[in-house]
Short mmCIF file of C-alpha atoms and ligand atoms in Angstrom, two decimals:
data_model
loop_
_atom_site.label_atom_id
_atom_site.label_comp_id
_atom_site.label_asym_id
_atom_site.label_seq_id
_atom_site.Cartn_x
_atom_site.Cartn_y
_atom_site.Cartn_z
CA MET A 1 -61.97 85.63 85.99
CA ALA A 2 -64.70 82.69 85.68
CA HIS A 3 -66.08 82.45 82.37
CA VAL A 4 -70.07 82.40 82.59
CA ASN A 5 -71.62 81.26 78.98
CA VAL A 6 -74.41 83.40 76.82
CA PHE A 7 -77.17 81.41 76.23
CA ASP A 8 -79.17 84.34 73.89
CA THR A 9 -83.05 83.57 73.87
CA THR A 10 -83.53 86.35 70.96
CA LEU A 11 -85.02 84.12 68.68
CA ARG A 12 -87.28 82.04 71.22
CA ASP A 13 -88.07 83.95 74.07
CA GLY A 14 -87.92 86.95 72.57
CA GLU A 15 -89.81 86.50 69.39
CA GLN A 16 -92.79 85.40 71.85
CA SER A 17 -92.92 89.28 73.11
CA ALA A 18 -96.46 90.71 71.93
CA GLY A 19 -96.55 91.47 68.51
CA VAL A 20 -93.46 90.46 67.18
CA ASN A 21 -92.79 87.66 63.95
CA LEU A 22 -90.07 87.18 62.65
CA ASN A 23 -89.74 85.37 59.22
CA ARG A 24 -87.33 83.09 58.06
CA LEU A 25 -84.34 85.52 56.49
CA GLU A 26 -84.90 88.21 59.20
CA LYS A 27 -84.19 85.14 61.91
CA LEU A 28 -81.13 84.43 60.18
CA GLU A 29 -80.05 87.85 59.75
CA ILE A 30 -80.40 88.50 63.59
CA ALA A 31 -78.55 85.15 64.50
CA LYS A 32 -75.35 86.17 62.24
CA GLN A 33 -74.80 88.84 64.30
CA LEU A 34 -75.38 86.90 67.46
CA GLU A 35 -72.38 84.87 66.26
CA ARG A 36 -70.43 88.37 65.77
CA LEU A 37 -71.92 89.34 69.04
CA GLY A 38 -70.03 85.84 70.47
CA VAL A 39 -72.93 84.87 72.15
CA ASP A 40 -71.79 80.99 73.70
CA ILE A 41 -75.27 79.14 72.85
CA MET A 42 -78.38 80.33 70.41
CA GLU A 43 -81.45 79.34 70.92
CA ALA A 44 -83.21 79.58 67.67
CA GLY A 45 -86.91 78.58 68.29
CA PHE A 46 -89.39 75.63 69.34
CA PRO A 47 -88.83 73.56 66.08
CA ALA A 48 -92.21 71.65 67.25
CA SER A 49 -93.82 75.00 67.47
CA SER A 50 -94.45 75.25 63.81
CA GLN A 51 -93.42 74.92 60.56
CA ALA A 52 -92.02 77.92 60.10
CA ASP A 53 -90.14 77.64 63.39
CA PHE A 54 -89.20 74.20 62.16
CA GLU A 55 -87.36 75.88 59.08
CA ALA A 56 -86.14 78.89 60.77
CA VAL A 57 -84.23 76.93 62.96
CA LYS A 58 -82.70 74.52 60.82
CA GLU A 59 -81.49 76.83 58.36
CA ILE A 60 -79.53 78.54 61.25
CA ALA A 61 -78.16 75.82 62.81
CA ASP A 62 -76.96 74.58 59.34
CA THR A 63 -75.55 77.92 58.32
CA ILE A 64 -74.00 79.20 62.51
CA ARG A 65 -71.00 77.73 62.89
CA GLY A 66 -69.09 80.48 65.44
CA CYS A 67 -71.47 79.08 68.41
CA SER A 68 -73.36 76.23 69.71
CA VAL A 69 -77.58 76.77 68.55
CA THR A 70 -80.21 74.96 70.13
CA GLY A 71 -83.84 74.68 69.88
CA LEU A 72 -86.82 74.39 72.63
CA ALA A 73 -88.98 71.13 73.44
CA ARG A 74 -91.08 70.31 75.28
CA SER A 75 -90.44 66.59 77.25
CA ASN A 76 -92.19 64.21 74.81
CA LYS A 77 -90.45 62.31 72.04
CA LYS A 78 -92.68 64.61 69.56
CA ASP A 79 -90.73 67.57 70.49
CA ILE A 80 -87.21 65.74 70.81
CA ASP A 81 -87.51 64.47 67.44
CA ALA A 82 -88.19 67.45 65.72
CA ALA A 83 -85.45 69.47 67.66
CA TRP A 84 -83.18 66.67 66.13
CA GLU A 85 -84.26 66.88 62.64
CA ALA A 86 -83.86 70.77 63.14
CA LEU A 87 -80.27 70.79 64.83
CA LYS A 88 -78.96 67.79 64.16
CA GLY A 89 -76.54 69.30 60.92
CA GLY A 90 -75.78 72.17 63.30
CA ALA A 91 -71.85 72.67 64.94
CA ASP A 92 -72.45 71.73 68.12
CA PRO A 93 -76.04 71.16 68.51
CA ARG A 94 -77.71 70.78 71.22
CA ILE A 95 -81.13 70.21 72.99
CA HIS A 96 -83.78 72.57 75.31
CA ILE A 97 -85.86 70.44 77.12
CA PHE A 98 -88.28 71.88 79.89
CA LEU A 99 -91.07 70.68 82.47
CA ALA A 100 -92.56 72.33 85.31
CA THR A 101 -91.59 72.30 88.95
CA SER A 102 -93.76 74.37 90.74
CA PRO A 103 -96.60 73.01 92.74
CA ILE A 104 -99.24 75.33 90.76
CA HIS A 105 -98.03 74.50 87.58
CA MET A 106 -97.80 71.00 88.67
CA THR A 107 -101.33 70.86 89.81
CA HIS A 108 -103.26 73.24 87.34
CA LYS A 109 -101.41 73.08 84.23
CA LEU A 110 -99.48 69.80 83.67
CA LYS A 111 -102.09 68.09 86.41
CA LYS A 112 -98.89 65.53 87.33
CA THR A 113 -97.93 64.32 90.90
CA PRO A 114 -94.63 65.34 91.25
CA ASP A 115 -93.73 61.75 91.19
CA GLU A 116 -94.72 61.85 88.01
CA VAL A 117 -93.24 64.99 86.80
CA VAL A 118 -90.01 63.54 88.11
CA GLU A 119 -90.62 60.15 85.51
CA THR A 120 -91.33 62.46 82.83
CA ALA A 121 -88.24 64.30 83.16
CA VAL A 122 -86.12 61.57 83.36
CA GLU A 123 -87.45 60.10 80.58
CA ALA A 124 -87.75 62.83 78.16
CA VAL A 125 -83.83 63.70 79.08
CA LYS A 126 -82.45 60.08 78.25
CA TYR A 127 -84.68 59.85 75.03
CA ALA A 128 -82.84 63.25 74.37
CA LYS A 129 -79.45 62.07 75.86
CA GLU A 130 -79.63 58.75 72.86
CA LYS A 131 -79.23 61.79 70.44
CA PHE A 132 -77.78 65.35 71.69
CA LYS A 133 -74.79 65.14 73.29
CA HIS A 134 -75.72 68.38 75.28
CA VAL A 135 -79.12 68.16 76.84
CA GLN A 136 -79.94 71.34 78.98
CA TRP A 137 -82.96 70.49 81.05
CA SER A 138 -85.03 73.47 83.16
CA ALA A 139 -87.32 73.23 85.59
CA GLU A 140 -89.91 75.83 84.43
CA ASP A 141 -91.38 78.23 87.46
CA ALA A 142 -88.25 77.06 89.23
CA CYS A 143 -88.23 80.05 91.79
CA ARG A 144 -91.60 79.22 93.04
CA SER A 145 -90.83 75.34 93.35
CA ASP A 146 -90.12 73.44 96.47
CA LEU A 147 -85.92 73.43 96.99
CA ASP A 148 -86.09 69.86 98.34
CA PHE A 149 -88.15 68.97 95.26
CA LEU A 150 -86.16 71.21 92.78
CA VAL A 151 -82.65 68.90 94.45
CA HIS A 152 -84.88 66.06 94.10
CA ILE A 153 -85.65 65.98 90.33
CA ILE A 154 -82.62 67.95 89.40
CA GLU A 155 -80.29 64.98 90.72
CA LYS A 156 -82.14 62.59 88.76
CA VAL A 157 -81.90 64.35 85.68
CA ILE A 158 -78.31 65.03 85.92
CA ASP A 159 -78.09 60.76 86.58
CA ALA A 160 -80.64 60.66 82.76
CA GLY A 161 -77.46 62.93 81.20
CA ALA A 162 -78.35 66.05 81.39
CA SER A 163 -75.23 68.51 82.01
CA VAL A 164 -76.54 72.17 81.68
CA ILE A 165 -79.53 72.73 84.70
CA ASN A 166 -81.67 75.67 84.05
CA LEU A 167 -83.45 77.24 86.93
CA PRO A 168 -85.58 80.26 85.68
CA ASP A 169 -87.80 82.81 87.14
CA THR A 170 -90.55 82.35 84.84
CA VAL A 171 -92.99 85.26 86.08
CA GLY A 172 -90.19 87.27 87.39
CA TYR A 173 -91.22 86.79 90.65
CA THR A 174 -88.07 86.74 92.68
CA THR A 175 -85.67 88.81 94.77
CA PRO A 176 -81.74 88.96 93.96
CA ASP A 177 -81.55 87.77 97.84
CA GLU A 178 -84.07 84.51 97.15
CA ILE A 179 -82.64 83.80 93.64
CA GLY A 180 -78.83 83.50 95.21
CA LYS A 181 -80.34 81.80 98.26
CA MET A 182 -81.70 79.04 95.03
CA PHE A 183 -78.12 78.59 93.51
CA ARG A 184 -76.58 78.14 96.32
CA TYR A 185 -79.12 75.15 97.96
CA VAL A 186 -79.16 73.57 94.89
CA LYS A 187 -75.12 74.29 94.80
CA ASP A 188 -74.88 72.82 98.17
CA ASN A 189 -76.84 70.28 98.20
CA VAL A 190 -77.55 68.27 95.04
CA PRO A 191 -75.23 65.07 95.37
CA ASN A 192 -73.82 64.75 91.48
CA ILE A 193 -74.29 69.10 90.69
CA ASP A 194 -70.50 69.38 89.55
CA GLN A 195 -71.29 66.93 86.72
CA ALA A 196 -73.65 70.03 85.25
CA ILE A 197 -73.55 73.91 85.07
CA LEU A 198 -76.00 75.67 86.32
CA SER A 199 -78.00 78.72 84.30
CA ALA A 200 -80.10 81.30 85.10
CA HIS A 201 -83.25 82.60 83.29
CA CYS A 202 -84.65 85.57 84.36
CA HIS A 203 -87.82 87.41 83.41
CA ASP A 204 -88.46 91.19 84.31
CA ASP A 205 -92.07 91.52 85.55
CA LEU A 206 -91.00 93.74 88.67
CA GLY A 207 -87.65 94.93 87.15
CA MET A 208 -85.18 92.69 88.70
CA ALA A 209 -84.14 90.22 85.82
CA VAL A 210 -80.56 92.04 85.51
CA SER A 211 -79.96 91.80 89.13
CA ASN A 212 -81.33 88.49 89.38
CA SER A 213 -78.97 87.15 87.10
CA LEU A 214 -76.26 89.02 88.95
CA ALA A 215 -77.18 86.99 91.71
CA ALA A 216 -77.38 83.96 90.46
CA ILE A 217 -73.56 84.17 89.17
CA GLU A 218 -72.55 85.04 92.48
CA ASN A 219 -73.83 81.45 93.33
CA GLY A 220 -73.13 78.81 91.28
CA ALA A 221 -74.52 79.75 88.17
CA ARG A 222 -72.34 79.66 84.93
CA GLN A 223 -74.40 80.57 82.41
CA ILE A 224 -77.34 83.24 81.74
CA GLU A 225 -80.02 83.43 79.37
CA GLY A 226 -81.42 86.25 77.76
CA THR A 227 -82.66 88.06 74.95
CA ILE A 228 -80.99 91.41 73.44
CA ASN A 229 -82.43 94.69 74.36
CA GLY A 230 -84.46 92.35 76.76
CA ILE A 231 -87.09 91.56 75.34
CA GLY A 232 -89.41 88.83 75.69
CA GLU A 233 -92.75 87.07 76.95
CA ARG A 234 -94.61 89.64 78.94
CA ALA A 235 -92.40 92.47 80.80
CA GLY A 236 -89.30 90.38 78.74
CA ASN A 237 -86.40 88.67 79.76
CA ALA A 238 -82.52 89.86 81.46
CA ALA A 239 -80.73 92.42 78.61
CA LEU A 240 -77.46 90.23 77.34
CA GLU A 241 -75.97 93.59 76.97
CA GLU A 242 -76.64 95.18 80.28
CA ILE A 243 -75.72 91.73 82.66
CA ALA A 244 -72.30 91.42 79.81
CA VAL A 245 -71.35 95.18 80.43
CA ALA A 246 -72.10 94.97 84.39
CA LEU A 247 -69.38 92.31 84.57
CA GLN A 248 -67.24 94.35 82.64
CA ILE A 249 -67.75 97.48 84.26
CA ARG A 250 -67.89 96.04 87.75
CA GLN A 251 -64.72 93.49 87.42
CA ASP A 252 -63.84 95.18 90.72
CA ARG A 253 -67.05 93.47 92.26
CA TYR A 254 -67.87 90.73 90.00
CA ASP A 255 -64.51 88.02 89.17
CA PHE A 256 -66.69 86.72 86.05
CA GLN A 257 -66.57 87.47 82.70
CA THR A 258 -68.87 86.80 79.34
CA GLY A 259 -66.83 85.97 75.83
CA LEU A 260 -69.61 88.97 74.46
CA VAL A 261 -67.52 91.35 72.03
CA LEU A 262 -69.09 94.49 73.71
CA LYS A 263 -68.27 96.68 70.66
CA GLU A 264 -70.98 94.55 68.64
CA ILE A 265 -73.71 95.33 71.37
CA LYS A 266 -75.02 98.29 69.70
CA ARG A 267 -75.15 97.44 65.96
CA THR A 268 -76.73 94.31 67.74
CA SER A 269 -79.19 96.21 69.66
CA ASP A 270 -80.16 98.18 66.43
CA LEU A 271 -80.75 94.99 64.23
CA VAL A 272 -83.16 93.31 66.83
CA SER A 273 -84.79 96.56 67.32
CA ARG A 274 -85.27 97.20 63.52
CA LEU A 275 -85.93 93.49 62.60
CA THR A 276 -89.10 93.33 65.71
CA GLY A 277 -90.04 96.41 65.92
CA MET A 278 -89.49 96.96 69.34
CA GLN A 279 -88.22 100.45 70.32
CA VAL A 280 -85.17 100.55 72.90
CA PRO A 281 -86.90 103.35 75.44
CA GLY A 282 -84.21 106.39 75.28
CA ASN A 283 -83.44 105.75 78.48
CA LYS A 284 -83.05 101.86 78.45
CA ALA A 285 -79.07 100.87 80.29
CA VAL A 286 -76.85 100.62 77.73
CA VAL A 287 -78.38 101.01 74.27
CA GLY A 288 -80.80 103.48 74.57
CA ARG A 289 -80.41 106.88 72.90
CA ASN A 290 -80.01 108.84 76.11
CA ALA A 291 -77.76 106.32 77.53
CA PHE A 292 -74.68 108.87 76.73
CA ALA A 293 -76.30 112.19 76.74
CA HIS A 294 -75.46 114.55 79.46
CA GLU A 295 -78.18 117.37 79.73
CA SER A 296 -77.50 119.09 82.57
CA GLY A 297 -74.93 121.85 82.61
CA ILE A 298 -73.11 120.79 85.66
CA HIS A 299 -72.46 116.96 84.10
CA GLN A 300 -71.51 118.32 80.46
CA ASP A 301 -69.24 121.00 82.56
CA GLY A 302 -67.68 117.66 84.48
CA VAL A 303 -67.44 115.40 81.44
CA LEU A 304 -66.14 117.96 79.80
CA LYS A 305 -63.14 118.83 82.06
CA GLU A 306 -63.30 114.65 83.19
CA ALA A 307 -65.44 111.51 81.26
CA SER A 308 -65.29 110.01 84.49
CA THR A 309 -66.97 112.12 86.47
CA TYR A 310 -70.26 111.67 85.11
CA GLU A 311 -69.83 108.73 82.31
CA ILE A 312 -69.07 104.94 83.42
CA ILE A 313 -69.72 103.51 80.68
CA THR A 314 -67.82 104.89 76.81
CA PRO A 315 -70.03 104.69 74.34
CA ALA A 316 -67.29 102.96 72.23
CA MET A 317 -67.11 100.59 74.41
CA VAL A 318 -70.39 99.25 73.34
CA GLY A 319 -69.46 100.28 69.40
CA ILE A 320 -71.13 103.61 69.61
CA ASP A 321 -69.43 106.12 67.53
CA SER A 322 -70.15 109.41 65.59
CA ASN A 323 -72.49 108.04 63.01
CA ARG A 324 -70.02 109.54 60.67
CA MET A 325 -70.86 109.85 56.95
CA VAL A 326 -69.92 106.97 55.81
CA LEU A 327 -70.85 107.52 51.56
CA GLY A 328 -71.59 109.91 49.35
CA LYS A 329 -72.63 110.48 45.67
CA HIS A 330 -69.74 109.17 44.45
CA SER A 331 -69.32 106.27 45.95
CA GLY A 332 -69.20 103.22 43.74
CA ARG A 333 -70.76 99.53 44.35
CA HIS A 334 -67.58 98.36 45.72
CA ALA A 335 -67.46 100.73 48.33
CA PHE A 336 -71.01 99.92 49.28
CA LYS A 337 -70.18 96.52 49.82
CA GLU A 338 -67.56 97.10 51.76
CA LYS A 339 -69.29 98.94 54.00
CA ALA A 340 -72.16 96.92 54.35
CA LYS A 341 -69.70 94.37 55.36
CA GLU A 342 -68.36 96.61 57.68
CA LEU A 343 -72.14 96.56 58.76
CA GLY A 344 -72.68 92.81 59.12
CA PHE A 345 -74.82 92.25 56.08
CA GLU A 346 -73.26 90.05 53.23
CA LEU A 347 -75.11 91.06 50.01
CA ASN A 348 -75.90 88.47 47.39
CA GLU A 349 -75.76 89.78 43.62
CA THR A 350 -79.37 90.34 43.85
CA LYS A 351 -79.71 92.70 47.29
CA LEU A 352 -76.55 94.12 46.63
CA LYS A 353 -78.40 95.65 43.07
CA ASP A 354 -81.37 96.80 44.88
CA ALA A 355 -79.85 98.13 48.07
CA PHE A 356 -76.68 99.82 45.58
CA ALA A 357 -79.80 101.44 43.77
CA SER A 358 -81.91 102.06 46.84
CA PHE A 359 -78.90 104.23 48.15
CA LYS A 360 -77.98 106.06 44.79
CA ASP A 361 -81.36 106.66 45.00
CA LEU A 362 -81.18 108.48 48.21
CA THR A 363 -77.72 110.49 47.39
CA GLY A 364 -80.31 112.53 45.67
CA LYS A 365 -82.57 113.45 48.07
CA LYS A 366 -80.28 113.39 51.41
CA LYS A 367 -77.37 115.41 52.32
CA GLU A 368 -75.90 113.21 54.58
CA VAL A 369 -76.43 109.14 54.21
CA THR A 370 -75.63 108.18 57.70
CA ASP A 371 -74.38 104.78 59.50
CA ASP A 372 -78.17 104.69 60.68
CA ASP A 373 -79.70 105.26 56.51
CA LEU A 374 -77.57 102.60 54.87
CA PHE A 375 -78.78 100.15 58.00
CA ALA A 376 -82.57 100.92 57.03
CA ILE A 377 -81.69 100.77 53.22
CA LEU A 378 -80.04 97.44 54.37
CA THR A 379 -83.08 95.95 56.76
CA ASP A 380 -85.79 96.98 54.03
CA THR A 381 -87.94 94.40 53.09
CA GLN A 382 -88.62 95.30 49.06
CA THR A 383 -86.41 92.81 47.84
CA GLU A 384 -87.43 89.89 50.32
CA TYR A 385 -88.77 86.93 48.72
CA GLU A 386 -87.50 87.96 45.03
CA ASP A 387 -88.87 84.61 43.12
CA GLN A 388 -92.48 85.17 44.67
CA PRO A 389 -95.41 86.21 43.29
CA LYS A 390 -96.08 89.38 45.50
CA TYR A 391 -98.02 92.68 45.54
CA GLN A 392 -95.85 95.68 44.94
CA LEU A 393 -96.43 99.56 45.06
CA LYS A 394 -96.02 100.66 41.66
CA ALA A 395 -97.24 104.05 42.50
CA PHE A 396 -99.38 106.29 44.49
CA GLN A 397 -100.90 110.02 45.15
CA VAL A 398 -102.49 111.28 47.82
CA GLN A 399 -104.77 114.65 48.03
CA TYR A 400 -104.85 116.31 51.26
CA GLY A 401 -106.09 119.61 52.34
CA SER A 402 -107.35 120.76 55.84
CA ILE A 403 -110.50 121.31 54.59
CA ASN A 404 -110.66 118.32 52.26
CA ARG A 405 -111.26 114.99 53.36
CA PRO A 406 -107.87 113.59 51.95
CA THR A 407 -108.18 111.24 49.20
CA ALA A 408 -105.28 108.67 47.63
CA THR A 409 -104.97 106.77 44.54
CA VAL A 410 -102.98 103.85 44.84
CA LEU A 411 -101.64 101.68 41.78
CA LEU A 412 -100.48 98.25 42.38
CA THR A 413 -98.85 94.95 40.69
CA ARG A 414 -101.18 92.03 42.46
CA PRO A 415 -98.92 88.57 42.52
CA ASP A 416 -100.40 87.33 38.78
CA GLY A 417 -98.80 90.24 37.53
CA THR A 418 -102.07 92.71 36.44
CA GLU A 419 -102.34 96.15 37.28
CA VAL A 420 -104.78 97.59 39.04
CA GLU A 421 -105.21 101.17 40.40
CA LYS A 422 -108.09 102.72 42.84
CA ALA A 423 -109.18 105.79 45.02
CA ASN A 424 -110.95 105.60 48.09
CA THR A 425 -110.69 108.59 50.90
CA GLY A 426 -109.90 108.40 54.82
CA GLU A 427 -109.89 110.55 57.74
CA GLY A 428 -106.39 111.17 57.81
CA SER A 429 -103.73 110.80 54.43
CA VAL A 430 -102.32 107.33 55.83
CA GLU A 431 -106.34 105.78 56.40
CA ALA A 432 -107.03 106.56 52.91
CA ILE A 433 -103.78 104.87 51.79
CA TYR A 434 -105.06 101.94 53.87
CA ASN A 435 -108.58 102.13 52.61
CA THR A 436 -107.23 101.85 49.12
CA LEU A 437 -104.87 98.66 49.68
CA ASP A 438 -107.70 97.12 51.94
CA ASP A 439 -109.85 97.47 48.54
CA LEU A 440 -107.04 96.68 46.23
CA ILE A 441 -105.52 93.30 47.60
CA GLU A 442 -107.57 89.94 47.67
CA ALA A 443 -107.81 89.69 51.61
CA ASP A 444 -109.68 90.47 54.66
CA LEU A 445 -107.38 92.85 56.35
CA HIS A 446 -107.64 94.44 59.92
CA LEU A 447 -104.67 97.13 61.01
CA LYS A 448 -104.05 96.56 64.55
CA ASP A 449 -101.17 98.48 65.24
CA TYR A 450 -99.61 101.21 63.40
CA GLN A 451 -96.23 102.65 64.49
CA LEU A 452 -93.97 105.72 63.07
CA ASN A 453 -90.27 106.65 63.63
CA SER A 454 -87.54 108.71 62.21
CA ILE A 455 -84.36 106.60 61.52
CA GLY A 456 -81.56 109.24 62.61
CA LYS A 457 -81.77 112.94 62.77
CA GLY A 458 -82.30 116.02 60.84
CA ARG A 459 -85.90 117.22 58.70
CA ASP A 460 -84.29 115.07 55.92
CA ALA A 461 -84.30 111.54 58.41
CA LEU A 462 -85.56 108.81 56.97
CA ALA A 463 -89.22 107.43 58.26
CA GLU A 464 -89.78 104.21 59.53
CA VAL A 465 -93.26 101.97 60.08
CA HIS A 466 -93.93 98.97 61.70
CA VAL A 467 -97.44 97.74 61.38
CA GLN A 468 -99.16 94.46 62.55
CA LEU A 469 -102.11 93.36 60.73
CA THR A 470 -104.35 90.39 60.14
CA VAL A 471 -104.53 88.58 57.40
CA ASP A 472 -107.72 86.38 56.50
CA GLY A 473 -107.83 85.99 60.25
CA GLN A 474 -103.66 85.53 60.53
CA LYS A 475 -101.64 87.45 62.17
CA ALA A 476 -98.72 89.41 60.57
CA SER A 477 -96.67 92.33 61.17
CA GLY A 478 -94.95 94.62 58.49
CA ARG A 479 -92.05 97.45 58.32
CA GLY A 480 -91.10 99.99 55.46
CA SER A 481 -88.47 102.52 55.21
CA ALA A 482 -88.54 105.49 52.48
CA GLN A 483 -88.03 109.14 53.35
CA ASP A 484 -92.08 109.73 52.59
CA VAL A 485 -94.17 109.16 55.76
CA LEU A 486 -96.63 108.19 53.70
CA GLU A 487 -94.02 105.85 51.39
CA ALA A 488 -93.17 104.14 54.24
CA SER A 489 -96.70 103.71 55.60
CA ALA A 490 -97.50 102.16 52.21
CA HIS A 491 -94.36 99.66 52.51
CA ALA A 492 -95.31 98.66 55.66
CA PHE A 493 -98.98 97.39 55.27
CA ILE A 494 -98.12 95.37 51.52
CA ASN A 495 -94.70 93.66 53.42
CA ALA A 496 -97.35 92.70 55.75
CA VAL A 497 -99.88 91.03 53.46
CA ASN A 498 -96.32 89.32 51.10
CA ARG A 499 -95.22 87.83 54.57
CA THR A 500 -98.51 86.02 54.86
CA LEU A 501 -98.36 85.04 51.08
CA TYR A 502 -95.43 83.64 51.32
CA GLN A 503 -96.07 81.46 54.39
CA LYS A 504 -98.97 80.10 52.71
CA TYR A 505 -96.59 79.32 49.66
CA ARG A 506 -93.77 77.86 51.37
CA ASN A 507 -96.72 75.69 53.29
CA GLU A 508 -98.25 74.82 50.28
CA TYR A 509 -94.77 73.57 48.26
CA LYS A 510 -92.56 72.49 51.21
CA GLN A 511 -93.26 68.80 52.87
CA VAL A 512 -91.03 68.37 55.89
CA GLN A 513 -91.69 66.38 58.67
CA VAL A 514 -92.25 68.03 62.35
O1 KIV B 1 -89.17 81.27 81.48
C1 KIV B 1 -89.50 80.45 81.16
O2 KIV B 1 -89.24 79.36 82.20
C2 KIV B 1 -89.05 79.70 79.85
C3 KIV B 1 -88.25 77.98 79.99
C4 KIV B 1 -89.39 77.14 78.46
C5 KIV B 1 -87.41 78.06 80.24
O3 KIV B 1 -88.77 80.59 79.26
ZN1 ZN B 2 -88.49 82.36 79.75
#
């Protein structure tokens, strides 16, 4: 079976999803999990886009050893230089340069003639090749480009040194039949195509990203790009877990395989969902809550008699087990640390101390501590930025009654160490807490989005809250989990504020040339 490279762009295109704002530590956590998942290439970000992105890409490239780390760059020297500075410490550095090739983009966005576009692309690839061993070049909006122009520019960029040619369906417009023909045409007509790998990068605006990726593979693509859970710009990207599982389950139809460790899929999906705040729909293929649930009596009866009657994928294949109770109140630090490792978390001493304390606290409140609960504790935000001055929730109380206006009293430590206390009201308990926090926090705060979920099942399930705020005009997202909904809400709000403080702090004290 032929191998298809998996190029994961969860940390770049995925992070471009509206409302997603991962910090450096979260990106690193996801990168380590992607490495365990077995991706061949991970796109860690867009180094020239911001100082924060530069630093995150650099840290990931310097840390990850099991796969190639790449970063996005526009076709100019400044972006390519920034990418090199961020990626040069990587195990197998590569750059991803893009330039639009469709008439609509060349005319209205780039305002360049096709000849100028060819010249810019060739210059950029040549410049990048002086630094990078691997140069990937993307023809942005390839699927709405003229085929003969594509053939022409691809030949030139391969001559200039590109070894991967990516043909994105940037706006999710194409169909399986059309994208197949495009890949076939390029394969048959670019004279030096044997010196490059063809790659597909499909968006899901018409819900065809996965089918289009599979059609591209059947017509010559040997690299597929996508994200975990299909997150990404607008309607998202092709869901990598769906492509990998489709190739595995339909081996009778497809003669290709990826190197993904399928058992790591569920854990990767959970981590990405939790850290980005993008919930996986219950009916989502492969990783949705209901993907393996059989509701109708006829189906249940069939599955009990013979699972293959209605189950084409086994939950175990993608790493879903019964979420058994793993640790109890008598479990010690060592067992906790080992379990954390099994769940994919390497804990330093401070994090271990805090996470273990949260675990012990939880064993006193909850009958069963499940893998989901442990995952929540281990991705909790309260120990982030240990050395940084930050807001900390000391205590709060809410008075609620169906005929009274809810009132919250909050005691908070400010970044300068002073303790402050106030009370305020709201239409509901969460609003009362947020109004009070607004009074206590020295910034202009606006709540833009609020999401509440339960982690696991049962009355004693943990609550998880994701919020989006603007803090002094800057977008910020935050998350918090606790057994109580109101406490989780307060933590999420404070977490969003602390993130912007942290960014300010790093920008003030760290100087990196980009
Ligand atoms: O969708 C797209 O065209 C992209 C490029 C930058 C590759 O994400
Ligand atoms: Zn894209």
